[in-house]
Amino acid sequence: MRDLCRTRGDMVEDRMRARHRLSKFLLRHGQVWRAGKAWTLAHERWLVTQHFTEPALQTTYDHYRAVLASRDAQLEAIQADLAIWQDRAPFAEQVARLAAYRGVTRLGALHLAAEVGDWRRFARASAFMGFCGLVPSEYSSGQTTHRGHITKAGNVHLRTQLVESAWAYQHRPSVGARLASRQQGLDPQVVARAWAAQLRLCGRFRRLAARKPSTNIVAAAIARELAGFLWAEMTA
């Protein structure tokens, strides 16, 4: 299961590279999307309307589009294969509890559960954070201690998933339809812990974003705290 989840992560990266190549090609030839967020339905409709008078450029564009369509289809196929394991032993119970937390989809929860296995092998939350490579690096000399960027020395698959989930906390605390559906039928204590985590992390994201020059740094900090909340949930 771990290998299947990692394959899905590789395919996400492949699709991202295909998207970047297509975007850079259009940019080089002066065709720029300016009507909002990219890779939405509106953006897809715009891509369909893009044409080039030079045959070689049109052929190149068609190839880039075909590669991206192939990556999308591959990703959808492997996600469908993974979905059937979300409600099966030994992952079902872990997936349900992890997915109660904002930003952690059921697919993301399966990825976390498959990578970690036994959460109790980490004696403390800080040990799990270190395993994910989300703790700050430290440089010490005499009585001086300097903390730098995160180590990135741990499990890259866990770190990527946690950082991806952390971005959900940039918005105000709320329970939308998707999160509510994931929390339906769970132990009220699990839901309460997830809400407490959301209040903490949303506020933390807002305060850090006001002070830090890069939101990527903020997302990493929130991912570290989210790792602590998830460890506490799975070892409660």
PDB file of C-alpha atoms in Angstrom:
ATOM      1  CA  MET A   1       0.000   0.000   0.000  1.00  0.00           C
ATOM      2  CA  ARG A   2       2.850   2.359   0.798  1.00  0.00           C
ATOM      3  CA  ASP A   3       4.328   1.857  -2.664  1.00  0.00           C
ATOM      4  CA  LEU A   4       0.940   2.465  -4.292  1.00  0.00           C
ATOM      5  CA  CYS A   5       0.542   5.717  -2.347  1.00  0.00           C
ATOM      6  CA  ARG A   6       4.043   6.796  -3.320  1.00  0.00           C
ATOM      7  CA  THR A   7       3.285   6.029  -6.964  1.00  0.00           C
ATOM      8  CA  ARG A   8       0.323   8.365  -6.716  1.00  0.00           C
ATOM      9  CA  GLY A   9       2.663  11.059  -5.338  1.00  0.00           C
ATOM     10  CA  ASP A  10       5.026  10.521  -8.265  1.00  0.00           C
ATOM     11  CA  MET A  11       2.130  10.902 -10.686  1.00  0.00           C
ATOM     12  CA  VAL A  12       1.079  14.162  -9.030  1.00  0.00           C
ATOM     13  CA  GLU A  13       4.609  15.453  -9.620  1.00  0.00           C
ATOM     14  CA  ASP A  14       4.542  14.234 -13.228  1.00  0.00           C
ATOM     15  CA  ARG A  15       1.276  16.080 -13.830  1.00  0.00           C
ATOM     16  CA  MET A  16       2.705  19.231 -12.250  1.00  0.00           C
ATOM     17  CA  ARG A  17       5.702  19.091 -14.579  1.00  0.00           C
ATOM     18  CA  ALA A  18       3.399  18.588 -17.574  1.00  0.00           C
ATOM     19  CA  ARG A  19       1.356  21.614 -16.501  1.00  0.00           C
ATOM     20  CA  HIS A  20       4.491  23.712 -16.103  1.00  0.00           C
ATOM     21  CA  ARG A  21       5.763  22.773 -19.553  1.00  0.00           C
ATOM     22  CA  LEU A  22       2.434  23.710 -21.126  1.00  0.00           C
ATOM     23  CA  SER A  23       2.253  27.007 -19.221  1.00  0.00           C
ATOM     24  CA  LYS A  24       5.815  27.976 -20.128  1.00  0.00           C
ATOM     25  CA  PHE A  25       5.186  27.163 -23.793  1.00  0.00           C
ATOM     26  CA  LEU A  26       2.143  29.436 -23.872  1.00  0.00           C
ATOM     27  CA  LEU A  27       4.036  32.151 -22.002  1.00  0.00           C
ATOM     28  CA  ARG A  28       6.910  32.065 -24.492  1.00  0.00           C
ATOM     29  CA  HIS A  29       4.432  32.758 -27.279  1.00  0.00           C
ATOM     30  CA  GLY A  30       2.523  35.523 -25.537  1.00  0.00           C
ATOM     31  CA  GLN A  31      -0.622  33.587 -24.664  1.00  0.00           C
ATOM     32  CA  VAL A  32      -1.188  34.235 -20.970  1.00  0.00           C
ATOM     33  CA  TRP A  33      -4.164  33.293 -18.811  1.00  0.00           C
ATOM     34  CA  ARG A  34      -5.241  36.354 -16.785  1.00  0.00           C
ATOM     35  CA  ALA A  35      -8.787  35.488 -15.694  1.00  0.00           C
ATOM     36  CA  GLY A  36      -8.172  33.902 -12.312  1.00  0.00           C
ATOM     37  CA  LYS A  37      -6.790  30.656 -10.956  1.00  0.00           C
ATOM     38  CA  ALA A  38      -5.224  28.237 -13.422  1.00  0.00           C
ATOM     39  CA  TRP A  39      -6.270  24.612 -13.990  1.00  0.00           C
ATOM     40  CA  THR A  40      -9.939  25.279 -13.333  1.00  0.00           C
ATOM     41  CA  LEU A  41     -12.850  24.566 -15.698  1.00  0.00           C
ATOM     42  CA  ALA A  42     -12.663  28.151 -16.967  1.00  0.00           C
ATOM     43  CA  HIS A  43      -8.935  27.768 -17.597  1.00  0.00           C
ATOM     44  CA  GLU A  44      -9.540  24.478 -19.414  1.00  0.00           C
ATOM     45  CA  ARG A  45     -12.080  26.157 -21.695  1.00  0.00           C
ATOM     46  CA  TRP A  46      -9.506  28.858 -22.432  1.00  0.00           C
ATOM     47  CA  LEU A  47      -6.865  26.238 -23.279  1.00  0.00           C
ATOM     48  CA  VAL A  48      -9.213  24.663 -25.818  1.00  0.00           C
ATOM     49  CA  THR A  49      -9.499  27.993 -27.644  1.00  0.00           C
ATOM     50  CA  GLN A  50      -5.743  28.514 -28.017  1.00  0.00           C
ATOM     51  CA  HIS A  51      -4.452  28.049 -31.563  1.00  0.00           C
ATOM     52  CA  PHE A  52      -1.262  28.828 -33.493  1.00  0.00           C
ATOM     53  CA  THR A  53      -0.956  29.836 -37.141  1.00  0.00           C
ATOM     54  CA  GLU A  54       2.416  28.110 -37.522  1.00  0.00           C
ATOM     55  CA  PRO A  55       1.840  24.341 -37.983  1.00  0.00           C
ATOM     56  CA  ALA A  56       4.906  23.302 -35.968  1.00  0.00           C
ATOM     57  CA  LEU A  57       3.777  25.361 -32.974  1.00  0.00           C
ATOM     58  CA  GLN A  58       0.258  23.944 -33.180  1.00  0.00           C
ATOM     59  CA  THR A  59       1.640  20.404 -33.280  1.00  0.00           C
ATOM     60  CA  THR A  60       3.843  21.130 -30.258  1.00  0.00           C
ATOM     61  CA  TYR A  61       0.893  22.554 -28.366  1.00  0.00           C
ATOM     62  CA  ASP A  62      -1.237  19.516 -29.208  1.00  0.00           C
ATOM     63  CA  HIS A  63       1.499  17.202 -27.898  1.00  0.00           C
ATOM     64  CA  TYR A  64       1.749  19.134 -24.622  1.00  0.00           C
ATOM     65  CA  ARG A  65      -2.031  18.927 -24.237  1.00  0.00           C
ATOM     66  CA  ALA A  66      -2.039  15.190 -24.979  1.00  0.00           C
ATOM     67  CA  VAL A  67       0.682  14.509 -22.417  1.00  0.00           C
ATOM     68  CA  LEU A  68      -1.238  16.446 -19.765  1.00  0.00           C
ATOM     69  CA  ALA A  69      -4.455  14.571 -20.566  1.00  0.00           C
ATOM     70  CA  SER A  70      -2.553  11.309 -20.196  1.00  0.00           C
ATOM     71  CA  ARG A  71      -1.172  12.359 -16.800  1.00  0.00           C
ATOM     72  CA  ASP A  72      -4.665  13.350 -15.627  1.00  0.00           C
ATOM     73  CA  ALA A  73      -6.071   9.974 -16.685  1.00  0.00           C
ATOM     74  CA  GLN A  74      -3.260   8.051 -14.982  1.00  0.00           C
ATOM     75  CA  LEU A  75      -3.740   9.981 -11.761  1.00  0.00           C
ATOM     76  CA  GLU A  76      -7.496   9.414 -11.770  1.00  0.00           C
ATOM     77  CA  ALA A  77      -6.951   5.687 -12.325  1.00  0.00           C
ATOM     78  CA  ILE A  78      -4.558   5.215  -9.417  1.00  0.00           C
ATOM     79  CA  GLN A  79      -6.733   7.329  -7.128  1.00  0.00           C
ATOM     80  CA  ALA A  80      -9.656   5.055  -7.948  1.00  0.00           C
ATOM     81  CA  ASP A  81      -7.504   2.035  -7.045  1.00  0.00           C
ATOM     82  CA  LEU A  82      -6.532   3.661  -3.738  1.00  0.00           C
ATOM     83  CA  ALA A  83     -10.088   4.672  -2.846  1.00  0.00           C
ATOM     84  CA  ILE A  84     -11.202   1.091  -2.224  1.00  0.00           C
ATOM     85  CA  TRP A  85      -8.654   0.753   0.596  1.00  0.00           C
ATOM     86  CA  GLN A  86      -9.962   3.722   2.577  1.00  0.00           C
ATOM     87  CA  ASP A  87     -12.711   1.589   4.138  1.00  0.00           C
ATOM     88  CA  ARG A  88     -10.746  -1.632   4.488  1.00  0.00           C
ATOM     89  CA  ALA A  89      -8.631  -3.013   7.317  1.00  0.00           C
ATOM     90  CA  PRO A  90      -6.089  -2.144   8.520  1.00  0.00           C
ATOM     91  CA  PHE A  91      -6.572   1.463   7.337  1.00  0.00           C
ATOM     92  CA  ALA A  92     -10.281   2.224   7.788  1.00  0.00           C
ATOM     93  CA  GLU A  93     -10.162   3.350  11.433  1.00  0.00           C
ATOM     94  CA  GLN A  94      -7.053   5.488  10.961  1.00  0.00           C
ATOM     95  CA  VAL A  95      -8.393   7.070   7.768  1.00  0.00           C
ATOM     96  CA  ALA A  96     -11.686   8.027   9.434  1.00  0.00           C
ATOM     97  CA  ARG A  97      -9.978   9.752  12.380  1.00  0.00           C
ATOM     98  CA  LEU A  98      -7.266  11.493  10.370  1.00  0.00           C
ATOM     99  CA  ALA A  99      -9.771  12.756   7.787  1.00  0.00           C
ATOM    100  CA  ALA A 100     -11.701  14.498  10.585  1.00  0.00           C
ATOM    101  CA  TYR A 101      -8.985  17.179  10.487  1.00  0.00           C
ATOM    102  CA  ARG A 102      -9.242  20.079   8.101  1.00  0.00           C
ATOM    103  CA  GLY A 103      -7.060  19.764   5.030  1.00  0.00           C
ATOM    104  CA  VAL A 104      -6.678  15.985   5.389  1.00  0.00           C
ATOM    105  CA  THR A 105      -8.775  14.315   2.701  1.00  0.00           C
ATOM    106  CA  ARG A 106      -9.573  10.626   2.941  1.00  0.00           C
ATOM    107  CA  LEU A 107      -6.975   9.945   0.264  1.00  0.00           C
ATOM    108  CA  GLY A 108      -4.438  12.030   2.151  1.00  0.00           C
ATOM    109  CA  ALA A 109      -5.322  10.210   5.361  1.00  0.00           C
ATOM    110  CA  LEU A 110      -4.713   6.864   3.647  1.00  0.00           C
ATOM    111  CA  HIS A 111      -1.321   8.121   2.516  1.00  0.00           C
ATOM    112  CA  LEU A 112      -0.425   9.155   6.072  1.00  0.00           C
ATOM    113  CA  ALA A 113      -1.652   5.885   7.565  1.00  0.00           C
ATOM    114  CA  ALA A 114       0.251   3.778   5.034  1.00  0.00           C
ATOM    115  CA  GLU A 115       3.498   5.716   5.546  1.00  0.00           C
ATOM    116  CA  VAL A 116       3.421   5.761   9.352  1.00  0.00           C
ATOM    117  CA  GLY A 117       2.006   2.340  10.146  1.00  0.00           C
ATOM    118  CA  ASP A 118       2.230   2.224  13.952  1.00  0.00           C
ATOM    119  CA  TRP A 119       2.013   5.770  15.328  1.00  0.00           C
ATOM    120  CA  ARG A 120       3.062   4.595  18.789  1.00  0.00           C
ATOM    121  CA  ARG A 121       6.604   3.939  17.616  1.00  0.00           C
ATOM    122  CA  PHE A 122       7.103   7.684  18.134  1.00  0.00           C
ATOM    123  CA  ALA A 123       7.331   8.375  21.858  1.00  0.00           C
ATOM    124  CA  ARG A 124       6.598  12.090  21.490  1.00  0.00           C
ATOM    125  CA  ALA A 125       5.066  14.444  18.957  1.00  0.00           C
ATOM    126  CA  SER A 126       8.488  16.047  18.432  1.00  0.00           C
ATOM    127  CA  ALA A 127       9.888  12.663  17.385  1.00  0.00           C
ATOM    128  CA  PHE A 128       7.200  12.342  14.717  1.00  0.00           C
ATOM    129  CA  MET A 129       7.823  15.906  13.542  1.00  0.00           C
ATOM    130  CA  GLY A 130      11.526  15.089  13.223  1.00  0.00           C
ATOM    131  CA  PHE A 131      10.715  11.915  11.276  1.00  0.00           C
ATOM    132  CA  CYS A 132       8.793  14.099   8.825  1.00  0.00           C
ATOM    133  CA  GLY A 133      11.746  16.490   8.469  1.00  0.00           C
ATOM    134  CA  LEU A 134       9.658  19.427   9.694  1.00  0.00           C
ATOM    135  CA  VAL A 135      11.759  20.512  12.676  1.00  0.00           C
ATOM    136  CA  PRO A 136      14.124  23.507  12.347  1.00  0.00           C
ATOM    137  CA  SER A 137      17.802  22.854  11.751  1.00  0.00           C
ATOM    138  CA  GLU A 138      20.081  23.999  14.548  1.00  0.00           C
ATOM    139  CA  TYR A 139      23.580  25.459  14.507  1.00  0.00           C
ATOM    140  CA  SER A 140      25.306  25.783  17.859  1.00  0.00           C
ATOM    141  CA  SER A 141      28.603  27.405  18.784  1.00  0.00           C
ATOM    142  CA  GLY A 142      29.514  27.875  22.402  1.00  0.00           C
ATOM    143  CA  GLN A 143      26.602  29.585  24.109  1.00  0.00           C
ATOM    144  CA  THR A 144      25.005  30.619  20.828  1.00  0.00           C
ATOM    145  CA  THR A 145      22.214  28.647  19.166  1.00  0.00           C
ATOM    146  CA  HIS A 146      20.813  29.519  15.768  1.00  0.00           C
ATOM    147  CA  ARG A 147      17.745  27.814  14.260  1.00  0.00           C
ATOM    148  CA  GLY A 148      17.485  27.684  10.508  1.00  0.00           C
ATOM    149  CA  HIS A 149      15.217  26.166   7.887  1.00  0.00           C
ATOM    150  CA  ILE A 150      13.487  22.835   8.414  1.00  0.00           C
ATOM    151  CA  THR A 151      15.834  19.867   8.098  1.00  0.00           C
ATOM    152  CA  LYS A 152      13.955  18.069   5.289  1.00  0.00           C
ATOM    153  CA  ALA A 153      15.880  15.034   6.534  1.00  0.00           C
ATOM    154  CA  GLY A 154      12.880  12.820   7.180  1.00  0.00           C
ATOM    155  CA  ASN A 155      10.160  11.099   5.194  1.00  0.00           C
ATOM    156  CA  VAL A 156       9.549  13.288   2.143  1.00  0.00           C
ATOM    157  CA  HIS A 157       6.188  11.673   1.384  1.00  0.00           C
ATOM    158  CA  LEU A 158       4.794  12.483   4.827  1.00  0.00           C
ATOM    159  CA  ARG A 159       6.219  15.991   4.706  1.00  0.00           C
ATOM    160  CA  THR A 160       4.705  16.695   1.301  1.00  0.00           C
ATOM    161  CA  GLN A 161       1.276  15.491   2.419  1.00  0.00           C
ATOM    162  CA  LEU A 162       1.369  17.493   5.658  1.00  0.00           C
ATOM    163  CA  VAL A 163       2.450  20.712   3.917  1.00  0.00           C
ATOM    164  CA  GLU A 164      -0.288  20.230   1.328  1.00  0.00           C
ATOM    165  CA  SER A 165      -2.836  19.834   4.149  1.00  0.00           C
ATOM    166  CA  ALA A 166      -1.456  22.835   6.032  1.00  0.00           C
ATOM    167  CA  TRP A 167      -2.533  25.278   3.306  1.00  0.00           C
ATOM    168  CA  ALA A 168      -6.175  24.668   4.243  1.00  0.00           C
ATOM    169  CA  TYR A 169      -5.591  26.575   7.488  1.00  0.00           C
ATOM    170  CA  GLN A 170      -4.899  29.900   5.785  1.00  0.00           C
ATOM    171  CA  HIS A 171      -8.650  30.577   5.810  1.00  0.00           C
ATOM    172  CA  ARG A 172     -10.890  31.300   8.786  1.00  0.00           C
ATOM    173  CA  PRO A 173     -12.097  28.345  10.909  1.00  0.00           C
ATOM    174  CA  SER A 174     -15.164  26.648   9.461  1.00  0.00           C
ATOM    175  CA  VAL A 175     -16.701  23.244   8.816  1.00  0.00           C
ATOM    176  CA  GLY A 176     -17.693  22.974   5.178  1.00  0.00           C
ATOM    177  CA  ALA A 177     -19.824  20.309   3.557  1.00  0.00           C
ATOM    178  CA  ARG A 178     -16.891  18.041   2.686  1.00  0.00           C
ATOM    179  CA  LEU A 179     -15.346  18.189   6.145  1.00  0.00           C
ATOM    180  CA  ALA A 180     -18.742  17.674   7.774  1.00  0.00           C
ATOM    181  CA  SER A 181     -19.318  14.559   5.657  1.00  0.00           C
ATOM    182  CA  ARG A 182     -15.930  13.163   6.688  1.00  0.00           C
ATOM    183  CA  GLN A 183     -16.726  13.802  10.359  1.00  0.00           C
ATOM    184  CA  GLN A 184     -20.200  12.270  10.203  1.00  0.00           C
ATOM    185  CA  GLY A 185     -20.593   9.287  12.535  1.00  0.00           C
ATOM    186  CA  LEU A 186     -17.254   9.800  14.308  1.00  0.00           C
ATOM    187  CA  ASP A 187     -16.739   9.864  18.056  1.00  0.00           C
ATOM    188  CA  PRO A 188     -17.635  13.413  19.247  1.00  0.00           C
ATOM    189  CA  GLN A 189     -14.293  13.590  21.045  1.00  0.00           C
ATOM    190  CA  VAL A 190     -12.450  13.115  17.752  1.00  0.00           C
ATOM    191  CA  VAL A 191     -14.511  15.907  16.160  1.00  0.00           C
ATOM    192  CA  ALA A 192     -13.873  18.153  19.170  1.00  0.00           C
ATOM    193  CA  ARG A 193     -10.119  17.589  18.954  1.00  0.00           C
ATOM    194  CA  ALA A 194     -10.187  18.327  15.231  1.00  0.00           C
ATOM    195  CA  TRP A 195     -12.044  21.590  15.873  1.00  0.00           C
ATOM    196  CA  ALA A 196      -9.587  22.618  18.596  1.00  0.00           C
ATOM    197  CA  ALA A 197      -6.736  21.939  16.177  1.00  0.00           C
ATOM    198  CA  GLN A 198      -8.447  24.016  13.496  1.00  0.00           C
ATOM    199  CA  LEU A 199      -8.923  26.996  15.819  1.00  0.00           C
ATOM    200  CA  ARG A 200      -5.280  26.833  16.846  1.00  0.00           C
ATOM    201  CA  LEU A 201      -3.814  26.369  13.370  1.00  0.00           C
ATOM    202  CA  CYS A 202      -5.991  28.933  11.576  1.00  0.00           C
ATOM    203  CA  GLY A 203      -5.075  31.559  14.147  1.00  0.00           C
ATOM    204  CA  ARG A 204      -1.434  30.541  13.996  1.00  0.00           C
ATOM    205  CA  PHE A 205      -1.374  30.755  10.200  1.00  0.00           C
ATOM    206  CA  ARG A 206      -2.878  34.238  10.276  1.00  0.00           C
ATOM    207  CA  ARG A 207      -0.421  35.545  12.886  1.00  0.00           C
ATOM    208  CA  LEU A 208       2.637  34.047  11.202  1.00  0.00           C
ATOM    209  CA  ALA A 209       1.576  35.295   7.768  1.00  0.00           C
ATOM    210  CA  ALA A 210       1.481  38.829   9.158  1.00  0.00           C
ATOM    211  CA  ARG A 211       5.133  38.527  10.253  1.00  0.00           C
ATOM    212  CA  LYS A 212       6.823  36.204   7.788  1.00  0.00           C
ATOM    213  CA  PRO A 213       7.884  37.293   4.290  1.00  0.00           C
ATOM    214  CA  SER A 214       7.018  33.923   2.734  1.00  0.00           C
ATOM    215  CA  THR A 215       3.797  31.964   3.088  1.00  0.00           C
ATOM    216  CA  ASN A 216       5.753  28.815   2.223  1.00  0.00           C
ATOM    217  CA  ILE A 217       7.610  29.226   5.531  1.00  0.00           C
ATOM    218  CA  VAL A 218       4.279  29.654   7.289  1.00  0.00           C
ATOM    219  CA  ALA A 219       2.842  26.525   5.658  1.00  0.00           C
ATOM    220  CA  ALA A 220       5.849  24.503   6.831  1.00  0.00           C
ATOM    221  CA  ALA A 221       5.375  25.768  10.391  1.00  0.00           C
ATOM    222  CA  ILE A 222       1.683  24.884  10.313  1.00  0.00           C
ATOM    223  CA  ALA A 223       2.508  21.457   8.863  1.00  0.00           C
ATOM    224  CA  ARG A 224       4.817  20.833  11.825  1.00  0.00           C
ATOM    225  CA  GLU A 225       2.058  21.664  14.319  1.00  0.00           C
ATOM    226  CA  LEU A 226      -0.485  19.664  12.341  1.00  0.00           C
ATOM    227  CA  ALA A 227       1.858  16.675  12.567  1.00  0.00           C
ATOM    228  CA  GLY A 228       1.743  17.053  16.341  1.00  0.00           C
ATOM    229  CA  PHE A 229      -2.046  17.154  16.426  1.00  0.00           C
ATOM    230  CA  LEU A 230      -2.327  14.069  14.208  1.00  0.00           C
ATOM    231  CA  TRP A 231       0.200  12.152  16.288  1.00  0.00           C
ATOM    232  CA  ALA A 232      -1.769  13.028  19.437  1.00  0.00           C
ATOM    233  CA  GLU A 233      -5.004  11.891  17.776  1.00  0.00           C
ATOM    234  CA  MET A 234      -3.605   8.544  16.684  1.00  0.00           C
ATOM    235  CA  THR A 235      -1.943   7.818  20.033  1.00  0.00           C
ATOM    236  CA  ALA A 236      -4.821   8.995  22.231  1.00  0.00           C
TER     237      ALA A 236
END
